[in-house]
Amino acid sequence: MREESLSREVRYGKKDIAELESASIQVHLIYKKAAELFKRTAYSRSVKDDFTEVNTHSVNSDGLRLAPAVLQKWIQTSRGWKCIGCELRQPDSAMSHMDETIHGKRLVQAEMLIQAVVWSQYEKIRMFAPWLGDEPFYSVQELDVIARYIVPTYFSERPLHEQGKVFKVHQQYGQIPLYQEYVDAPSCCVQVDGGLLEGRLLTGVYVSEEQFFGLNPYLKDGDGGRTYMQACVQ
């Protein structure tokens, strides 16, 4: 996947920054909560290994433990901010570029599995709330966060078909295809090497060890390449 960086600025309002800072941490904690449960019950050893790696710390040349950074992918829509997934970025990795690419793809797929698990739990809790007592797996606040920010993701296309929604099919993890409601990102056009590059604008939000570490907006073109830009508060 092509990745480039530009000095071009993408402007965000102070309210958007504040909302993303709060929402990204809440979503991160929900992912972690679901991942811990999934690790205890996952049927595949390889899946369990992937989630073990998600929480693994790297060690730099000075012997300091470095927490992996999570890059959450957000889209601003007419219905507000929506999180379509996340990626794990290991700092100071000793892996080769090829190993890092393969490793990264596996962890992105693992995080998509978590998103599907979270949404499945959300729908079941909402459906069976009257019979679950006072302590369902997610609190009322967490359920509200899921409903507001997390994009519906399923293990089958049937629910999306029944709701008449457009969806995207994600690459298989083992034998499990994932189906996510399609979220249309705003169109964007930037100058690259004297030409115009068109694509969709997404906002990367970095989170590490339950702390917000800033925004990294990027344009995603039709081939999946990314052109990163600078975030500016207006």
PDB file of N, CA and C in Angstrom, residues 16-108:
ATOM      1  N   ASP A  16     -14.871  19.375  17.212  1.00  0.00           N
ATOM      2  CA  ASP A  16     -14.537  18.095  16.588  1.00  0.00           C
ATOM      3  C   ASP A  16     -13.334  17.452  17.274  1.00  0.00           C
ATOM      4  N   ILE A  17     -12.319  18.258  17.568  1.00  0.00           N
ATOM      5  CA  ILE A  17     -11.131  17.737  18.242  1.00  0.00           C
ATOM      6  C   ILE A  17     -11.496  17.171  19.607  1.00  0.00           C
ATOM      7  N   ALA A  18     -12.286  17.919  20.349  1.00  0.00           N
ATOM      8  CA  ALA A  18     -12.688  17.474  21.689  1.00  0.00           C
ATOM      9  C   ALA A  18     -13.509  16.191  21.621  1.00  0.00           C
ATOM     10  N   GLU A  19     -14.405  16.113  20.644  1.00  0.00           N
ATOM     11  CA  GLU A  19     -15.236  14.914  20.512  1.00  0.00           C
ATOM     12  C   GLU A  19     -14.401  13.698  20.132  1.00  0.00           C
ATOM     13  N   LEU A  20     -13.483  13.869  19.167  1.00  0.00           N
ATOM     14  CA  LEU A  20     -12.640  12.751  18.744  1.00  0.00           C
ATOM     15  C   LEU A  20     -11.713  12.298  19.866  1.00  0.00           C
ATOM     16  N   GLU A  21     -11.211  13.241  20.637  1.00  0.00           N
ATOM     17  CA  GLU A  21     -10.339  12.879  21.756  1.00  0.00           C
ATOM     18  C   GLU A  21     -11.079  12.001  22.758  1.00  0.00           C
ATOM     19  N   SER A  22     -12.295  12.391  23.106  1.00  0.00           N
ATOM     20  CA  SER A  22     -13.084  11.618  24.065  1.00  0.00           C
ATOM     21  C   SER A  22     -13.565  10.304  23.464  1.00  0.00           C
ATOM     22  N   ALA A  23     -14.118  10.369  22.250  1.00  0.00           N
ATOM     23  CA  ALA A  23     -14.708   9.183  21.627  1.00  0.00           C
ATOM     24  C   ALA A  23     -13.660   8.122  21.331  1.00  0.00           C
ATOM     25  N   SER A  24     -12.465   8.533  20.895  1.00  0.00           N
ATOM     26  CA  SER A  24     -11.433   7.560  20.543  1.00  0.00           C
ATOM     27  C   SER A  24     -11.001   6.734  21.750  1.00  0.00           C
ATOM     28  N   ILE A  25     -10.915   7.369  22.903  1.00  0.00           N
ATOM     29  CA  ILE A  25     -10.546   6.637  24.126  1.00  0.00           C
ATOM     30  C   ILE A  25     -11.655   5.677  24.531  1.00  0.00           C
ATOM     31  N   GLN A  26     -12.894   6.129  24.461  1.00  0.00           N
ATOM     32  CA  GLN A  26     -14.020   5.267  24.829  1.00  0.00           C
ATOM     33  C   GLN A  26     -14.118   4.051  23.904  1.00  0.00           C
ATOM     34  N   VAL A  27     -13.937   4.277  22.600  1.00  0.00           N
ATOM     35  CA  VAL A  27     -13.969   3.178  21.646  1.00  0.00           C
ATOM     36  C   VAL A  27     -12.803   2.225  21.891  1.00  0.00           C
ATOM     37  N   HIS A  28     -11.643   2.779  22.182  1.00  0.00           N
ATOM     38  CA  HIS A  28     -10.452   1.960  22.455  1.00  0.00           C
ATOM     39  C   HIS A  28     -10.685   1.038  23.654  1.00  0.00           C
ATOM     40  N   LEU A  29     -11.281   1.563  24.709  1.00  0.00           N
ATOM     41  CA  LEU A  29     -11.537   0.762  25.907  1.00  0.00           C
ATOM     42  C   LEU A  29     -12.568  -0.338  25.629  1.00  0.00           C
ATOM     43  N   ILE A  30     -13.553  -0.049  24.790  1.00  0.00           N
ATOM     44  CA  ILE A  30     -14.541  -1.060  24.418  1.00  0.00           C
ATOM     45  C   ILE A  30     -13.885  -2.173  23.617  1.00  0.00           C
ATOM     46  N   TYR A  31     -13.020  -1.808  22.660  1.00  0.00           N
ATOM     47  CA  TYR A  31     -12.278  -2.813  21.896  1.00  0.00           C
ATOM     48  C   TYR A  31     -11.468  -3.712  22.819  1.00  0.00           C
ATOM     49  N   LYS A  32     -10.765  -3.097  23.772  1.00  0.00           N
ATOM     50  CA  LYS A  32      -9.925  -3.877  24.690  1.00  0.00           C
ATOM     51  C   LYS A  32     -10.765  -4.829  25.529  1.00  0.00           C
ATOM     52  N   LYS A  33     -11.902  -4.362  25.979  1.00  0.00           N
ATOM     53  CA  LYS A  33     -12.787  -5.189  26.800  1.00  0.00           C
ATOM     54  C   LYS A  33     -13.272  -6.394  26.014  1.00  0.00           C
ATOM     55  N   ALA A  34     -13.675  -6.169  24.755  1.00  0.00           N
ATOM     56  CA  ALA A  34     -14.132  -7.270  23.909  1.00  0.00           C
ATOM     57  C   ALA A  34     -12.986  -8.208  23.561  1.00  0.00           C
ATOM     58  N   ALA A  35     -11.786  -7.649  23.328  1.00  0.00           N
ATOM     59  CA  ALA A  35     -10.627  -8.470  22.957  1.00  0.00           C
ATOM     60  C   ALA A  35     -10.249  -9.427  24.079  1.00  0.00           C
ATOM     61  N   GLU A  36     -10.330  -8.963  25.319  1.00  0.00           N
ATOM     62  CA  GLU A  36     -10.005  -9.823  26.455  1.00  0.00           C
ATOM     63  C   GLU A  36     -10.968 -10.997  26.540  1.00  0.00           C
ATOM     64  N   LEU A  37     -12.255 -10.726  26.312  1.00  0.00           N
ATOM     65  CA  LEU A  37     -13.239 -11.801  26.319  1.00  0.00           C
ATOM     66  C   LEU A  37     -12.997 -12.751  25.153  1.00  0.00           C
ATOM     67  N   PHE A  38     -12.716 -12.189  23.975  1.00  0.00           N
ATOM     68  CA  PHE A  38     -12.532 -13.003  22.778  1.00  0.00           C
ATOM     69  C   PHE A  38     -11.317 -13.910  22.905  1.00  0.00           C
ATOM     70  N   LYS A  39     -10.251 -13.403  23.532  1.00  0.00           N
ATOM     71  CA  LYS A  39      -9.035 -14.212  23.708  1.00  0.00           C
ATOM     72  C   LYS A  39      -9.308 -15.443  24.561  1.00  0.00           C
ATOM     73  N   ARG A  40     -10.229 -15.310  25.520  1.00  0.00           N
ATOM     74  CA  ARG A  40     -10.523 -16.429  26.409  1.00  0.00           C
ATOM     75  C   ARG A  40     -11.382 -17.484  25.733  1.00  0.00           C
ATOM     76  N   THR A  41     -12.100 -17.087  24.655  1.00  0.00           N
ATOM     77  CA  THR A  41     -13.057 -18.009  24.054  1.00  0.00           C
ATOM     78  C   THR A  41     -12.784 -18.327  22.596  1.00  0.00           C
ATOM     79  N   ALA A  42     -11.759 -17.700  21.993  1.00  0.00           N
ATOM     80  CA  ALA A  42     -11.496 -17.899  20.557  1.00  0.00           C
ATOM     81  C   ALA A  42     -11.214 -19.361  20.258  1.00  0.00           C
ATOM     82  N   TYR A  43     -11.809 -19.851  19.181  1.00  0.00           N
ATOM     83  CA  TYR A  43     -11.677 -21.253  18.814  1.00  0.00           C
ATOM     84  C   TYR A  43     -10.390 -21.548  18.075  1.00  0.00           C
ATOM     85  N   SER A  44      -9.741 -20.528  17.537  1.00  0.00           N
ATOM     86  CA  SER A  44      -8.541 -20.724  16.733  1.00  0.00           C
ATOM     87  C   SER A  44      -7.300 -20.263  17.486  1.00  0.00           C
ATOM     88  N   ARG A  45      -6.269 -21.119  17.543  1.00  0.00           N
ATOM     89  CA  ARG A  45      -5.027 -20.750  18.209  1.00  0.00           C
ATOM     90  C   ARG A  45      -4.379 -19.542  17.525  1.00  0.00           C
ATOM     91  N   SER A  46      -4.441 -19.505  16.177  1.00  0.00           N
ATOM     92  CA  SER A  46      -3.835 -18.399  15.451  1.00  0.00           C
ATOM     93  C   SER A  46      -4.528 -17.082  15.766  1.00  0.00           C
ATOM     94  N   VAL A  47      -5.861 -17.125  15.958  1.00  0.00           N
ATOM     95  CA  VAL A  47      -6.596 -15.923  16.313  1.00  0.00           C
ATOM     96  C   VAL A  47      -6.176 -15.449  17.695  1.00  0.00           C
ATOM     97  N   LYS A  48      -6.050 -16.396  18.626  1.00  0.00           N
ATOM     98  CA  LYS A  48      -5.614 -16.032  19.969  1.00  0.00           C
ATOM     99  C   LYS A  48      -4.229 -15.404  19.941  1.00  0.00           C
ATOM    100  N   ASP A  49      -3.337 -15.957  19.128  1.00  0.00           N
ATOM    101  CA  ASP A  49      -1.981 -15.421  19.032  1.00  0.00           C
ATOM    102  C   ASP A  49      -2.003 -13.988  18.530  1.00  0.00           C
ATOM    103  N   ASP A  50      -2.878 -13.694  17.555  1.00  0.00           N
ATOM    104  CA  ASP A  50      -2.961 -12.344  17.018  1.00  0.00           C
ATOM    105  C   ASP A  50      -3.379 -11.358  18.094  1.00  0.00           C
ATOM    106  N   PHE A  51      -4.346 -11.742  18.932  1.00  0.00           N
ATOM    107  CA  PHE A  51      -4.805 -10.829  19.961  1.00  0.00           C
ATOM    108  C   PHE A  51      -3.786 -10.706  21.092  1.00  0.00           C
ATOM    109  N   THR A  52      -2.970 -11.728  21.290  1.00  0.00           N
ATOM    110  CA  THR A  52      -1.880 -11.613  22.248  1.00  0.00           C
ATOM    111  C   THR A  52      -0.885 -10.583  21.761  1.00  0.00           C
ATOM    112  N   GLU A  53      -0.602 -10.590  20.441  1.00  0.00           N
ATOM    113  CA  GLU A  53       0.334  -9.641  19.868  1.00  0.00           C
ATOM    114  C   GLU A  53      -0.188  -8.221  19.954  1.00  0.00           C
ATOM    115  N   VAL A  54      -1.497  -8.030  19.923  1.00  0.00           N
ATOM    116  CA  VAL A  54      -2.071  -6.690  19.988  1.00  0.00           C
ATOM    117  C   VAL A  54      -1.645  -5.982  21.258  1.00  0.00           C
ATOM    118  N   ASN A  55      -1.496  -6.720  22.350  1.00  0.00           N
ATOM    119  CA  ASN A  55      -1.145  -6.123  23.631  1.00  0.00           C
ATOM    120  C   ASN A  55       0.345  -6.226  23.948  1.00  0.00           C
ATOM    121  N   THR A  56       1.148  -6.665  22.967  1.00  0.00           N
ATOM    122  CA  THR A  56       2.568  -6.825  23.193  1.00  0.00           C
ATOM    123  C   THR A  56       3.291  -5.493  23.084  1.00  0.00           C
ATOM    124  N   HIS A  57       4.246  -5.215  23.982  1.00  0.00           N
ATOM    125  CA  HIS A  57       5.049  -4.012  23.940  1.00  0.00           C
ATOM    126  C   HIS A  57       6.369  -4.303  23.237  1.00  0.00           C
ATOM    127  N   SER A  58       6.830  -3.349  22.421  1.00  0.00           N
ATOM    128  CA  SER A  58       8.146  -3.451  21.814  1.00  0.00           C
ATOM    129  C   SER A  58       9.179  -2.896  22.794  1.00  0.00           C
ATOM    130  N   VAL A  59      10.434  -3.241  22.569  1.00  0.00           N
ATOM    131  CA  VAL A  59      11.533  -2.746  23.401  1.00  0.00           C
ATOM    132  C   VAL A  59      12.514  -2.033  22.491  1.00  0.00           C
ATOM    133  N   ASN A  60      12.852  -0.760  22.800  1.00  0.00           N
ATOM    134  CA  ASN A  60      13.765  -0.020  21.940  1.00  0.00           C
ATOM    135  C   ASN A  60      15.208  -0.302  22.301  1.00  0.00           C
ATOM    136  N   SER A  61      16.148   0.415  21.657  1.00  0.00           N
ATOM    137  CA  SER A  61      17.571   0.148  21.844  1.00  0.00           C
ATOM    138  C   SER A  61      18.047   0.453  23.253  1.00  0.00           C
ATOM    139  N   ASP A  62      17.299   1.276  23.981  1.00  0.00           N
ATOM    140  CA  ASP A  62      17.659   1.599  25.366  1.00  0.00           C
ATOM    141  C   ASP A  62      17.014   0.661  26.378  1.00  0.00           C
ATOM    142  N   GLY A  63      16.306  -0.338  25.891  1.00  0.00           N
ATOM    143  CA  GLY A  63      15.673  -1.296  26.780  1.00  0.00           C
ATOM    144  C   GLY A  63      14.346  -0.829  27.345  1.00  0.00           C
ATOM    145  N   LEU A  64      13.796   0.269  26.812  1.00  0.00           N
ATOM    146  CA  LEU A  64      12.527   0.786  27.301  1.00  0.00           C
ATOM    147  C   LEU A  64      11.371   0.120  26.572  1.00  0.00           C
ATOM    148  N   ARG A  65      10.330  -0.225  27.316  1.00  0.00           N
ATOM    149  CA  ARG A  65       9.158  -0.842  26.715  1.00  0.00           C
ATOM    150  C   ARG A  65       8.310   0.232  26.042  1.00  0.00           C
ATOM    151  N   LEU A  66       7.955  -0.002  24.786  1.00  0.00           N
ATOM    152  CA  LEU A  66       7.164   0.952  24.024  1.00  0.00           C
ATOM    153  C   LEU A  66       5.800   0.341  23.699  1.00  0.00           C
ATOM    154  N   ALA A  67       4.756   1.040  24.084  1.00  0.00           N
ATOM    155  CA  ALA A  67       3.413   0.527  23.830  1.00  0.00           C
ATOM    156  C   ALA A  67       3.072   0.678  22.356  1.00  0.00           C
ATOM    157  N   PRO A  68       2.364  -0.291  21.785  1.00  0.00           N
ATOM    158  CA  PRO A  68       1.927  -0.144  20.396  1.00  0.00           C
ATOM    159  C   PRO A  68       0.902   0.971  20.286  1.00  0.00           C
ATOM    160  N   ALA A  69       0.963   1.726  19.200  1.00  0.00           N
ATOM    161  CA  ALA A  69      -0.006   2.791  18.961  1.00  0.00           C
ATOM    162  C   ALA A  69      -1.135   2.250  18.091  1.00  0.00           C
ATOM    163  N   VAL A  70      -2.340   2.609  18.430  1.00  0.00           N
ATOM    164  CA  VAL A  70      -3.498   2.209  17.647  1.00  0.00           C
ATOM    165  C   VAL A  70      -3.904   3.385  16.769  1.00  0.00           C
ATOM    166  N   LEU A  71      -4.044   3.131  15.471  1.00  0.00           N
ATOM    167  CA  LEU A  71      -4.532   4.141  14.543  1.00  0.00           C
ATOM    168  C   LEU A  71      -5.990   3.832  14.231  1.00  0.00           C
ATOM    169  N   GLN A  72      -6.880   4.586  14.842  1.00  0.00           N
ATOM    170  CA  GLN A  72      -8.307   4.435  14.566  1.00  0.00           C
ATOM    171  C   GLN A  72      -8.655   5.217  13.303  1.00  0.00           C
ATOM    172  N   LYS A  73      -9.591   4.666  12.504  1.00  0.00           N
ATOM    173  CA  LYS A  73      -9.972   5.301  11.242  1.00  0.00           C
ATOM    174  C   LYS A  73     -11.387   5.865  11.367  1.00  0.00           C
ATOM    175  N   TRP A  74     -11.480   7.195  11.313  1.00  0.00           N
ATOM    176  CA  TRP A  74     -12.748   7.890  11.516  1.00  0.00           C
ATOM    177  C   TRP A  74     -13.182   8.616  10.246  1.00  0.00           C
ATOM    178  N   ILE A  75     -14.502   8.697  10.054  1.00  0.00           N
ATOM    179  CA  ILE A  75     -15.087   9.422   8.926  1.00  0.00           C
ATOM    180  C   ILE A  75     -16.154  10.357   9.476  1.00  0.00           C
ATOM    181  N   GLN A  76     -16.121  11.609   9.018  1.00  0.00           N
ATOM    182  CA  GLN A  76     -17.150  12.576   9.421  1.00  0.00           C
ATOM    183  C   GLN A  76     -18.303  12.496   8.435  1.00  0.00           C
ATOM    184  N   THR A  77     -19.478  12.143   8.928  1.00  0.00           N
ATOM    185  CA  THR A  77     -20.653  11.962   8.084  1.00  0.00           C
ATOM    186  C   THR A  77     -21.752  12.936   8.494  1.00  0.00           C
ATOM    187  N   SER A  78     -22.858  12.909   7.767  1.00  0.00           N
ATOM    188  CA  SER A  78     -24.004  13.745   8.122  1.00  0.00           C
ATOM    189  C   SER A  78     -24.621  13.315   9.448  1.00  0.00           C
ATOM    190  N   ARG A  79     -24.297  12.097   9.879  1.00  0.00           N
ATOM    191  CA  ARG A  79     -24.804  11.567  11.158  1.00  0.00           C
ATOM    192  C   ARG A  79     -23.766  11.665  12.260  1.00  0.00           C
ATOM    193  N   GLY A  80     -22.699  12.421  11.993  1.00  0.00           N
ATOM    194  CA  GLY A  80     -21.655  12.577  12.990  1.00  0.00           C
ATOM    195  C   GLY A  80     -20.432  11.731  12.683  1.00  0.00           C
ATOM    196  N   TRP A  81     -19.501  11.666  13.613  1.00  0.00           N
ATOM    197  CA  TRP A  81     -18.266  10.912  13.436  1.00  0.00           C
ATOM    198  C   TRP A  81     -18.522   9.414  13.577  1.00  0.00           C
ATOM    199  N   LYS A  82     -17.894   8.615  12.688  1.00  0.00           N
ATOM    200  CA  LYS A  82     -18.047   7.162  12.710  1.00  0.00           C
ATOM    201  C   LYS A  82     -16.666   6.505  12.625  1.00  0.00           C
ATOM    202  N   CYS A  83     -16.465   5.478  13.440  1.00  0.00           N
ATOM    203  CA  CYS A  83     -15.218   4.717  13.435  1.00  0.00           C
ATOM    204  C   CYS A  83     -15.424   3.432  12.628  1.00  0.00           C
ATOM    205  N   ILE A  84     -14.635   3.269  11.568  1.00  0.00           N
ATOM    206  CA  ILE A  84     -14.799   2.089  10.707  1.00  0.00           C
ATOM    207  C   ILE A  84     -13.804   0.980  11.048  1.00  0.00           C
ATOM    208  N   GLY A  85     -12.913   1.219  12.021  1.00  0.00           N
ATOM    209  CA  GLY A  85     -11.941   0.187  12.383  1.00  0.00           C
ATOM    210  C   GLY A  85     -10.654   0.816  12.872  1.00  0.00           C
ATOM    211  N   CYS A  86      -9.642  -0.008  13.062  1.00  0.00           N
ATOM    212  CA  CYS A  86      -8.364   0.503  13.527  1.00  0.00           C
ATOM    213  C   CYS A  86      -7.230  -0.426  13.102  1.00  0.00           C
ATOM    214  N   GLU A  87      -6.020   0.086  13.258  1.00  0.00           N
ATOM    215  CA  GLU A  87      -4.815  -0.666  12.928  1.00  0.00           C
ATOM    216  C   GLU A  87      -3.831  -0.537  14.078  1.00  0.00           C
ATOM    217  N   LEU A  88      -2.995  -1.547  14.242  1.00  0.00           N
ATOM    218  CA  LEU A  88      -1.969  -1.502  15.268  1.00  0.00           C
ATOM    219  C   LEU A  88      -0.653  -1.097  14.629  1.00  0.00           C
ATOM    220  N   ARG A  89       0.035  -0.135  15.228  1.00  0.00           N
ATOM    221  CA  ARG A  89       1.337   0.309  14.743  1.00  0.00           C
ATOM    222  C   ARG A  89       2.383   0.035  15.810  1.00  0.00           C
ATOM    223  N   GLN A  90       3.261  -0.943  15.555  1.00  0.00           N
ATOM    224  CA  GLN A  90       4.300  -1.275  16.517  1.00  0.00           C
ATOM    225  C   GLN A  90       5.483  -0.319  16.375  1.00  0.00           C
ATOM    226  N   PRO A  91       5.911   0.380  17.438  1.00  0.00           N
ATOM    227  CA  PRO A  91       7.044   1.303  17.354  1.00  0.00           C
ATOM    228  C   PRO A  91       8.374   0.565  17.373  1.00  0.00           C
ATOM    229  N   ASP A  92       9.378   1.117  16.691  1.00  0.00           N
ATOM    230  CA  ASP A  92      10.741   0.576  16.702  1.00  0.00           C
ATOM    231  C   ASP A  92      10.766  -0.921  16.463  1.00  0.00           C
ATOM    232  N   SER A  93       9.962  -1.395  15.536  1.00  0.00           N
ATOM    233  CA  SER A  93       9.904  -2.826  15.279  1.00  0.00           C
ATOM    234  C   SER A  93      11.177  -3.310  14.643  1.00  0.00           C
ATOM    235  N   ALA A  94      11.626  -4.468  15.062  1.00  0.00           N
ATOM    236  CA  ALA A  94      12.831  -5.060  14.501  1.00  0.00           C
ATOM    237  C   ALA A  94      12.508  -5.931  13.296  1.00  0.00           C
ATOM    238  N   MET A  95      11.216  -5.990  12.910  1.00  0.00           N
ATOM    239  CA  MET A  95      10.821  -6.828  11.793  1.00  0.00           C
ATOM    240  C   MET A  95      11.275  -6.215  10.478  1.00  0.00           C
ATOM    241  N   SER A  96      11.466  -7.063   9.481  1.00  0.00           N
ATOM    242  CA  SER A  96      11.731  -6.573   8.144  1.00  0.00           C
ATOM    243  C   SER A  96      10.467  -5.928   7.608  1.00  0.00           C
ATOM    244  N   HIS A  97      10.603  -5.157   6.509  1.00  0.00           N
ATOM    245  CA  HIS A  97       9.433  -4.496   5.930  1.00  0.00           C
ATOM    246  C   HIS A  97       8.389  -5.519   5.517  1.00  0.00           C
ATOM    247  N   MET A  98       8.818  -6.623   4.918  1.00  0.00           N
ATOM    248  CA  MET A  98       7.880  -7.648   4.483  1.00  0.00           C
ATOM    249  C   MET A  98       7.163  -8.263   5.670  1.00  0.00           C
ATOM    250  N   ASP A  99       7.925  -8.595   6.730  1.00  0.00           N
ATOM    251  CA  ASP A  99       7.308  -9.183   7.919  1.00  0.00           C
ATOM    252  C   ASP A  99       6.331  -8.204   8.556  1.00  0.00           C
ATOM    253  N   GLU A 100       6.715  -6.906   8.568  1.00  0.00           N
ATOM    254  CA  GLU A 100       5.871  -5.895   9.185  1.00  0.00           C
ATOM    255  C   GLU A 100       4.569  -5.741   8.409  1.00  0.00           C
ATOM    256  N   THR A 101       4.642  -5.836   7.078  1.00  0.00           N
ATOM    257  CA  THR A 101       3.439  -5.731   6.258  1.00  0.00           C
ATOM    258  C   THR A 101       2.493  -6.887   6.526  1.00  0.00           C
ATOM    259  N   ILE A 102       3.028  -8.113   6.554  1.00  0.00           N
ATOM    260  CA  ILE A 102       2.212  -9.298   6.822  1.00  0.00           C
ATOM    261  C   ILE A 102       1.632  -9.224   8.225  1.00  0.00           C
ATOM    262  N   HIS A 103       2.476  -8.866   9.193  1.00  0.00           N
ATOM    263  CA  HIS A 103       2.057  -8.742  10.585  1.00  0.00           C
ATOM    264  C   HIS A 103       0.934  -7.712  10.706  1.00  0.00           C
ATOM    265  N   GLY A 104       1.118  -6.553  10.031  1.00  0.00           N
ATOM    266  CA  GLY A 104       0.126  -5.496  10.098  1.00  0.00           C
ATOM    267  C   GLY A 104      -1.201  -5.912   9.522  1.00  0.00           C
ATOM    268  N   LYS A 105      -1.192  -6.631   8.393  1.00  0.00           N
ATOM    269  CA  LYS A 105      -2.434  -7.077   7.780  1.00  0.00           C
ATOM    270  C   LYS A 105      -3.177  -8.027   8.702  1.00  0.00           C
ATOM    271  N   ARG A 106      -2.440  -8.939   9.365  1.00  0.00           N
ATOM    272  CA  ARG A 106      -3.090  -9.882  10.271  1.00  0.00           C
ATOM    273  C   ARG A 106      -3.755  -9.145  11.424  1.00  0.00           C
ATOM    274  N   LEU A 107      -3.084  -8.103  11.961  1.00  0.00           N
ATOM    275  CA  LEU A 107      -3.637  -7.392  13.097  1.00  0.00           C
ATOM    276  C   LEU A 107      -4.806  -6.506  12.695  1.00  0.00           C
ATOM    277  N   VAL A 108      -4.770  -5.937  11.479  1.00  0.00           N
ATOM    278  CA  VAL A 108      -5.920  -5.185  10.998  1.00  0.00           C
ATOM    279  C   VAL A 108      -7.126  -6.096  10.907  1.00  0.00           C
TER     280      VAL A 108
END
